[in-house]
Every structure is written in structure tokens, then in C-alpha cells.
mmCIF file of C-alpha atoms in Angstrom:
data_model
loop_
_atom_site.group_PDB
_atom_site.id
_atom_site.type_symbol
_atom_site.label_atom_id
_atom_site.label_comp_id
_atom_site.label_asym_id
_atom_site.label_seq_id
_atom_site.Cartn_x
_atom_site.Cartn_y
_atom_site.Cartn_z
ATOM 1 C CA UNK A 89 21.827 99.663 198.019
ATOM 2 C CA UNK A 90 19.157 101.828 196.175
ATOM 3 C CA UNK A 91 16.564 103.557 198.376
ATOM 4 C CA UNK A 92 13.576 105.123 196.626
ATOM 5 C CA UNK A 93 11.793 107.465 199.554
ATOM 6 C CA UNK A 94 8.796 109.485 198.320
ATOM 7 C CA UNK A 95 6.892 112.369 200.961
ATOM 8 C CA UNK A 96 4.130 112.851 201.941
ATOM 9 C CA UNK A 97 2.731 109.686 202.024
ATOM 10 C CA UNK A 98 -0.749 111.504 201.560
ATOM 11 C CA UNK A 99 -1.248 114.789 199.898
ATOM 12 C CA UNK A 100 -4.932 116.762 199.945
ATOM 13 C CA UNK A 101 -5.232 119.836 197.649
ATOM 14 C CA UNK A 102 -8.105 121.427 196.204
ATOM 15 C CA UNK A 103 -9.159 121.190 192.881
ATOM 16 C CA UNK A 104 -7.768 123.747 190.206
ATOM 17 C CA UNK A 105 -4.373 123.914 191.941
ATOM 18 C CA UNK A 106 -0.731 123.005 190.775
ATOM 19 C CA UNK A 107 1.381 120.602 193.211
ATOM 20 C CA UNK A 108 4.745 118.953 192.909
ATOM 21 C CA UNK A 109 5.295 115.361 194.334
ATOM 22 C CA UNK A 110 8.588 114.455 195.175
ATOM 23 C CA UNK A 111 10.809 111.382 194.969
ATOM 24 C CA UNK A 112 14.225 110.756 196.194
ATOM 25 C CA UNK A 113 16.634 108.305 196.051
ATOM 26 C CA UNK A 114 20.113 107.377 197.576
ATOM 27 C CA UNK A 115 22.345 106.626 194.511
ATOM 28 C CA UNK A 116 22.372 107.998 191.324
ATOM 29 C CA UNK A 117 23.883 105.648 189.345
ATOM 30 C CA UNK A 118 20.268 105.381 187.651
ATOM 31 C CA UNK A 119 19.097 103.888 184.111
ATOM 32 C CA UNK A 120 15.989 106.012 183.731
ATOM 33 C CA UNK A 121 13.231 107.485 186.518
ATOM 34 C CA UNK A 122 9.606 106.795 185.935
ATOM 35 C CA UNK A 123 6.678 108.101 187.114
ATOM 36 C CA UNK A 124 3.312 105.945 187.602
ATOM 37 C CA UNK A 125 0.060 106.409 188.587
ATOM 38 C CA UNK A 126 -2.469 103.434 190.991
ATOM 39 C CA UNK A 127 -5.501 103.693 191.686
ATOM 40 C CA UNK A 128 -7.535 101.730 194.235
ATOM 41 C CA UNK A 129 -7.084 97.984 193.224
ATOM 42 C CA UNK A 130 -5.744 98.383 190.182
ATOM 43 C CA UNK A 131 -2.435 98.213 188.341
ATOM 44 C CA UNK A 132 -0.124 100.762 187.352
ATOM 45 C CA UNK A 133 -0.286 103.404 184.626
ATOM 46 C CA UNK A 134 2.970 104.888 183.302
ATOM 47 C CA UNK A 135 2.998 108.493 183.024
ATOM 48 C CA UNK A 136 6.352 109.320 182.314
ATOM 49 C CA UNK A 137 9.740 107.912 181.790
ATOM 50 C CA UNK A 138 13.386 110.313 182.229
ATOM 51 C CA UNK A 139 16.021 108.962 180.754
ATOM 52 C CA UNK A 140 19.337 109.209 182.913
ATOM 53 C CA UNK A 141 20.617 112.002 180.169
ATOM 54 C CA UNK A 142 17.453 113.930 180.565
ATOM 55 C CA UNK A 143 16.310 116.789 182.830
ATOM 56 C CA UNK A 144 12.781 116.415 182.332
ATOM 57 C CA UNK A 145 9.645 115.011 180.477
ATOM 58 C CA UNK A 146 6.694 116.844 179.727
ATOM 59 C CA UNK A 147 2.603 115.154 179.157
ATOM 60 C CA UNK A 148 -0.413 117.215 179.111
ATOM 61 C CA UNK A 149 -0.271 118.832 182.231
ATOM 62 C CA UNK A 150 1.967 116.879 183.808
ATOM 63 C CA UNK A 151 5.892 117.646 184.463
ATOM 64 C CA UNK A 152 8.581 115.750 185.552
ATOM 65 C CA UNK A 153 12.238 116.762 186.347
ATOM 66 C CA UNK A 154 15.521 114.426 187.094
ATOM 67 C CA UNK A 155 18.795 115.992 189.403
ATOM 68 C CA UNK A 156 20.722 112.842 189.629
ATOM 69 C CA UNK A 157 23.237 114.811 191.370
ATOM 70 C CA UNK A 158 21.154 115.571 194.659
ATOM 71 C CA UNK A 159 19.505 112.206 193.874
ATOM 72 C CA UNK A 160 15.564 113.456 193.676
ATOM 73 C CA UNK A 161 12.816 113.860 190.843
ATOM 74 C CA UNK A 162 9.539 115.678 190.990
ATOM 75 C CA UNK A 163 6.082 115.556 189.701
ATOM 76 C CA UNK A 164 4.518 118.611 188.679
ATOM 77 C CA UNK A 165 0.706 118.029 187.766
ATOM 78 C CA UNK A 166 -0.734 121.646 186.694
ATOM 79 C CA UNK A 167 -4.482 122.773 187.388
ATOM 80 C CA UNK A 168 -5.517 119.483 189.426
ATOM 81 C CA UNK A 169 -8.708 117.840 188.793
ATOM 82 C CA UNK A 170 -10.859 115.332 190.754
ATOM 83 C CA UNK A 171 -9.810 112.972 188.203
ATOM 84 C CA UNK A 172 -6.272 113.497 189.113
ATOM 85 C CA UNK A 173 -7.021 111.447 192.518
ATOM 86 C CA UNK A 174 -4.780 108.445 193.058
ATOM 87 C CA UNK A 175 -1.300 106.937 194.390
ATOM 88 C CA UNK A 176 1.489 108.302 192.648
ATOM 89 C CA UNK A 177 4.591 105.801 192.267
ATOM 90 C CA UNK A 178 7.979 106.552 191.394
ATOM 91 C CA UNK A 179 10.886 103.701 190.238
ATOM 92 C CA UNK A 180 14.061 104.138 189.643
ATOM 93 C CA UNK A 181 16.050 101.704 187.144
ATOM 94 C CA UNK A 182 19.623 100.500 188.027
ATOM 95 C CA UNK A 183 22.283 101.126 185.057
ATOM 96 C CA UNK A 184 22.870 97.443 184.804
ATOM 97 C CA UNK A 185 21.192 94.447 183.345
ATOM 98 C CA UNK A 186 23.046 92.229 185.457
ATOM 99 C CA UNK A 187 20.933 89.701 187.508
ATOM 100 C CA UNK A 188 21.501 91.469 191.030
ATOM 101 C CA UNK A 189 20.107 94.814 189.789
ATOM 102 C CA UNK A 190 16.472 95.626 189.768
ATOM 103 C CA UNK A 191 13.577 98.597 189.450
ATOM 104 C CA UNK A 192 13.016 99.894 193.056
ATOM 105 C CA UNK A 193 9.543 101.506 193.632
ATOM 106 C CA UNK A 194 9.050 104.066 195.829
ATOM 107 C CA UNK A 195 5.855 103.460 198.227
ATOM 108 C CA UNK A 196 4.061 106.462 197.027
ATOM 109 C CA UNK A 197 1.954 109.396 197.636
ATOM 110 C CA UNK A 198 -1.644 109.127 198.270
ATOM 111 C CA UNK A 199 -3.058 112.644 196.454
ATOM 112 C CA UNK A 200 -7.072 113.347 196.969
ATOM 113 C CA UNK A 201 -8.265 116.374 194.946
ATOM 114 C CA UNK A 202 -11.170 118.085 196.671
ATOM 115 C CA UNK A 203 -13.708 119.053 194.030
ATOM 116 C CA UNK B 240 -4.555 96.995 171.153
ATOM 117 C CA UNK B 241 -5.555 94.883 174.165
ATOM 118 C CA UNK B 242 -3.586 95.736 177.083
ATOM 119 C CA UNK B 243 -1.902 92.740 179.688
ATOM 120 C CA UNK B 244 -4.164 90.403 181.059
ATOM 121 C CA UNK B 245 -3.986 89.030 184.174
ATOM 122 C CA UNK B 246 -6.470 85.900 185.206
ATOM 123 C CA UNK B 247 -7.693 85.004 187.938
ATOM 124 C CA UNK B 248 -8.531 88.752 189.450
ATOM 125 C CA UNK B 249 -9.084 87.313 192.823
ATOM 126 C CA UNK B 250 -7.924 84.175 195.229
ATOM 127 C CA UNK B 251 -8.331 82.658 197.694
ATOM 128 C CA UNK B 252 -5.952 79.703 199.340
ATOM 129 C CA UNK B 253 -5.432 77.852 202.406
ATOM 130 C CA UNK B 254 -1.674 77.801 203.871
ATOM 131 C CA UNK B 255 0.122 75.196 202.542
ATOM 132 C CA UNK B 256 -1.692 75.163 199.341
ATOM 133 C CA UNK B 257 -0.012 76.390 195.972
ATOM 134 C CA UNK B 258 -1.156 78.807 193.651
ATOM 135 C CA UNK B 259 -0.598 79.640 189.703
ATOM 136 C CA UNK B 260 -1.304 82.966 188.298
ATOM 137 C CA UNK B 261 -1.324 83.529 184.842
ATOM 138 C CA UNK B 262 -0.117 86.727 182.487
ATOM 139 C CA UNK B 263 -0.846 87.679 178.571
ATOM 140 C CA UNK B 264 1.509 90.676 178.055
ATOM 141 C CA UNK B 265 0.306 93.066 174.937
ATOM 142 C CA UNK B 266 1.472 91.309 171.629
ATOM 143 C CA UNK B 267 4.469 91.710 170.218
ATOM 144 C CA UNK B 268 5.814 92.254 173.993
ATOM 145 C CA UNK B 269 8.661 89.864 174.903
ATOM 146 C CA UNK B 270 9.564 90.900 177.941
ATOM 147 C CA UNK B 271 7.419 90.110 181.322
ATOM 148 C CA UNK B 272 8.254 91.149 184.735
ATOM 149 C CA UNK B 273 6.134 90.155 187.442
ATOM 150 C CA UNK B 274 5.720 92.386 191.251
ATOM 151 C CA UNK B 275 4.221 91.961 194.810
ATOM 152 C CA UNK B 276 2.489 94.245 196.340
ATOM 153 C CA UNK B 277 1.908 94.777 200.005
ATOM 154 C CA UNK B 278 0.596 97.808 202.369
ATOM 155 C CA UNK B 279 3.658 97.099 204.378
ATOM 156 C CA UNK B 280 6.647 96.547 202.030
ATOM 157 C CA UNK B 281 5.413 98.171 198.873
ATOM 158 C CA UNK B 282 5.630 97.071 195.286
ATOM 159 C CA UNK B 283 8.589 94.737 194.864
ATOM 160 C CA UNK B 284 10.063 93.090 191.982
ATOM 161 C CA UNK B 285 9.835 89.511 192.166
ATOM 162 C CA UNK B 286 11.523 88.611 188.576
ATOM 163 C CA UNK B 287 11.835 89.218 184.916
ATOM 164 C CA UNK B 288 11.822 87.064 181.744
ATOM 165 C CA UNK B 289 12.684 87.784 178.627
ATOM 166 C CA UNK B 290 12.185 84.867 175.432
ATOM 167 C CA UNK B 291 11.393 82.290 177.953
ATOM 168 C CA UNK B 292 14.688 82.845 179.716
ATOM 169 C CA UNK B 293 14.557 84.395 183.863
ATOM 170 C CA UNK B 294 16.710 87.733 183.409
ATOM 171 C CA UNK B 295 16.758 88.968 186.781
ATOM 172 C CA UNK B 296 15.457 87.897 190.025
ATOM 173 C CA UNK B 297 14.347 89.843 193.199
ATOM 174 C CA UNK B 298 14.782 89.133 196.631
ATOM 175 C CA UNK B 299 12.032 86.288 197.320
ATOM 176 C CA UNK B 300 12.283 82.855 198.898
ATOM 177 C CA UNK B 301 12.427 79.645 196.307
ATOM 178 C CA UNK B 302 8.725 78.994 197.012
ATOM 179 C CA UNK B 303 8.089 81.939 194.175
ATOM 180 C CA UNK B 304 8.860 80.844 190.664
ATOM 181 C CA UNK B 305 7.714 81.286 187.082
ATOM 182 C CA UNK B 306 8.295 80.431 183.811
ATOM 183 C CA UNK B 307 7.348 82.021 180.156
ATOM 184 C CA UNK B 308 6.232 80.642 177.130
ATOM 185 C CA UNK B 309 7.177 80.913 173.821
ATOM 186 C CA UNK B 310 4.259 82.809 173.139
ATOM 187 C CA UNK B 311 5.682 85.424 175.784
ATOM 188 C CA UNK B 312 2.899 84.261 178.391
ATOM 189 C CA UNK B 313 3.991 83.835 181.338
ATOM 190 C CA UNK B 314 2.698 81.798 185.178
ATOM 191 C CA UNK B 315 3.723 82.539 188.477
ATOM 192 C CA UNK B 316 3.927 79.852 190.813
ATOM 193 C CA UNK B 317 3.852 79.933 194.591
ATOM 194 C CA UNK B 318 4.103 76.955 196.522
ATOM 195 C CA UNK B 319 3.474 76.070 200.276
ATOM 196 C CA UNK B 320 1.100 78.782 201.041
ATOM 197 C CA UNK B 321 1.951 81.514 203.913
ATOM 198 C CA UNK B 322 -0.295 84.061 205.240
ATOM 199 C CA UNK B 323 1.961 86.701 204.181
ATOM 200 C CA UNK B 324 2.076 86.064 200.986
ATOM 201 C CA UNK B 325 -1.578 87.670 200.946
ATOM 202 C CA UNK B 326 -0.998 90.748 198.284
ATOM 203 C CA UNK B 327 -1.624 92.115 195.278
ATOM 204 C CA UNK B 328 0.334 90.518 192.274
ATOM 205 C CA UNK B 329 1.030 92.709 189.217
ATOM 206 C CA UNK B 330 2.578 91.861 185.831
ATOM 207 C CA UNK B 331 3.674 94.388 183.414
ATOM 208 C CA UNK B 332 5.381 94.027 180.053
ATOM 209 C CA UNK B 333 7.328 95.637 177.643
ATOM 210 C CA UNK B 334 8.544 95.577 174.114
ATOM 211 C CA UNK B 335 12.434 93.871 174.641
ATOM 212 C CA UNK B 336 15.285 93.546 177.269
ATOM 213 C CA UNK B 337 15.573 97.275 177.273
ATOM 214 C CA UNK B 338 14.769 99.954 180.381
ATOM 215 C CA UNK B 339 11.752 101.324 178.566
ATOM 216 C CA UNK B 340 8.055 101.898 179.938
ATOM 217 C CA UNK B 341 6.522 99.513 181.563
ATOM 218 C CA UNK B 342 2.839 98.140 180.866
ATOM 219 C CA UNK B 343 1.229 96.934 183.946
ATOM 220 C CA UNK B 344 -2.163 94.414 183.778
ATOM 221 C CA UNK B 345 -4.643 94.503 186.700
ATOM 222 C CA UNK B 346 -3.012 92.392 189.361
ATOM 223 C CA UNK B 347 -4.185 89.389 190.983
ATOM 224 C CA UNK B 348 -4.826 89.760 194.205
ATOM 225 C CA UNK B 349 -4.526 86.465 196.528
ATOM 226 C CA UNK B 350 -5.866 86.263 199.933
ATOM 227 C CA UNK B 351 -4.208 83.239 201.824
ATOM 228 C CA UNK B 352 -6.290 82.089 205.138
#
């Protein structure tokens, strides 16, 4: 059974700095890895998707990277802003379309930039 | 392009009482999934449909169901009320049957007394 795990649950940097959030999960037979971002009250914004073939997807200032093999994926955002403030999601997408499969969300990391 | 639209933003119910929520995925989107989403348990996948058909289904009792139309809307339907069901519901759509990126809409979020 799929386990998506993502830590720290709550993050604080201040502004103008680079981080890396981190998401793991427990098998690897994976579809695709993506990225989202909440914040307060509001739905989901997708930031970046990694196919199961890729190594990593690149946005603006934002990086992510895939090792299937020791089952984990990380988000680099580069020079934080105050903008950059929200809950950071990962999900991970089984191989098959059969009806028993489904996207597994991890329950996210909390980041607060301080201006 | 107007993005997916979820109606009503807010409810409120009594247990027992049954409760529709409504979702316009982005046009030309004929795939809509719908989630729950709790402090406690997360975001979790409730189900999928794809040209009015239910592709997948998550882990949920038979008091959640839902249908789509042939327009690609789709409802949500929970009956027989229980406090927690109080959460945040999200839709999000995407373009076919395929593992691509998902478009989320707002959410609905239902407060059951």
C-alpha cells in the first residue's frame, strides 16, 4: 500500500533564501510525482508534474527531482519570497488505471517566509 | 480560460441531512475527480469520472456518490449527514483519462452540526 510521508510538517525560513522540501514514499512503482501548492482555504495549484522516466522538472525558480529507487522527491524553491508562503503538497500516481489504484497526497509542509 | 468552478463555497447541514455539491471543470476537460479534505486525514481521493462513466473509486462509505454529465459537469452527493464529514471538498479536472496535471477549483467547504 502506497504511503506518501512529507517532513517537516512546518518549515520557517527567511526571505531571500533557497530551501528544499521533501517527499517520500514507500513504493515506487509510480505513474508520475507532482508537486502542488494550498493556500489558506483554497484549492490546489499544480506546480510541477515528473514523469516516472524523468529525474526532474524545472519552473521559474522552482526545482523538482524524482529517485524512484530510494522512493523520495524534493522541492527546491530558489531565493524565497513572502509570496512563496503556503502548504506545499506532494501526490504520487499509481502505474495503473485499474479501479483499486489511486493519487495519494502527502499531508504537506506548512512553509512561512519571514519578510 | 475560466478555471473549475465549484458552487456553493460554503455549507452548512444538520446530521442526517444530505447534501449536493456541484463542479464545472475548464472546457474541453473530460475528466473530473473529486477529494476530501480534513486536518486529520489529509486530502483523499474520493472518485474519478471520465465521459459520464465512475473510473476509479476511493476508500469512502456508500453514503458518498456522484455522477457526471454529458457536459463533463459533475455533483457530489452525500447522504445521511455525519459530523465528520465536516471538510473541505475539492474538484479538479483534467484534459482525458490520462495521469497528467491536475486543475483544482476552490473547494466547498461543508460544516455539518
Amino acid at each position: 500500500k502506497q504511503e506518501v510521508t512529507q517532513i517537516p510538517a512546518a518549515l520557517s525560513v527567511p526571505e531571500g533564501e533557497n530551501l528544499v522540501l521533501n517527499c517520500s514514499f514507500t513504493d515506487s512503482a509510480i505513474y508520475n510525482l507532482q508537486w502542488f501548492r494550498q493556500d489558506p482555504g483554497k484549492g490546489l495549484t499544480s506546480l510541477l508534474l515528473i514523469q516516472s522516466s524523468q529525474r526532474e522538472q524545472t519552473s521559474g525558480r522552482l526545482n523538482a527531482s524524482l529517485d524512484k529507487s530510494s522512493g523520495r522527491s524534493t522541492l527546491y524553491i530558489a531565493a524565497s519570497q513572502p509570496g512563496d508562503s503556503a502548504t506545499y503538497l506532494c501526490a504520487v500516481t499509481p502505474p495503473s488505471m485499474n479501479r483499486d489504484d489511486k493519487i495519494i497526497f502527502g499531508k504537506g509542509t506548512r512553509l512561512h517566509i519571514l519578510p | 480560460k475560466a478555471g473549475v468552478t465549484q458552487t456553493p463555497r460554503y455549507l452548512i447541514k444538520t446530521r442526517g441531512q444530505q447534501v449536493t455539491l456541484s463542479c464545472s471543470p475548464i472546457s474541453g476537460h473530460r475528466s473530473v475527480s473529486w477529494y476530501q479534505q480534513t486536518p486529520g486525514q489529509g486530502l483523499q481521493f474520493l472518485f474519478e469520472y471520465f465521459s459520464e462513466t465512475q473510473r476509479n473509486k476511493g476508500n469512502f462509505p456508500g453514503r458518498f456518490s456522484g455522477r457526471q454529465f454529458s457536459n463533463s459537469r459533475s455533483e457530489m452527493n452525500v447522504s445521511t449527514l455525519e459530523l465528520g464529514d465536516s471538510a473541505l471538498y475539492l474538484c479538479a479536472s483534467k484534459r482525458d483519462s490520462s495521469n497528467e496535471k491536475l486543475f483544482f477549483g476552490s473547494g466547498t467547504q461543508l460544516s455539518v452540526l
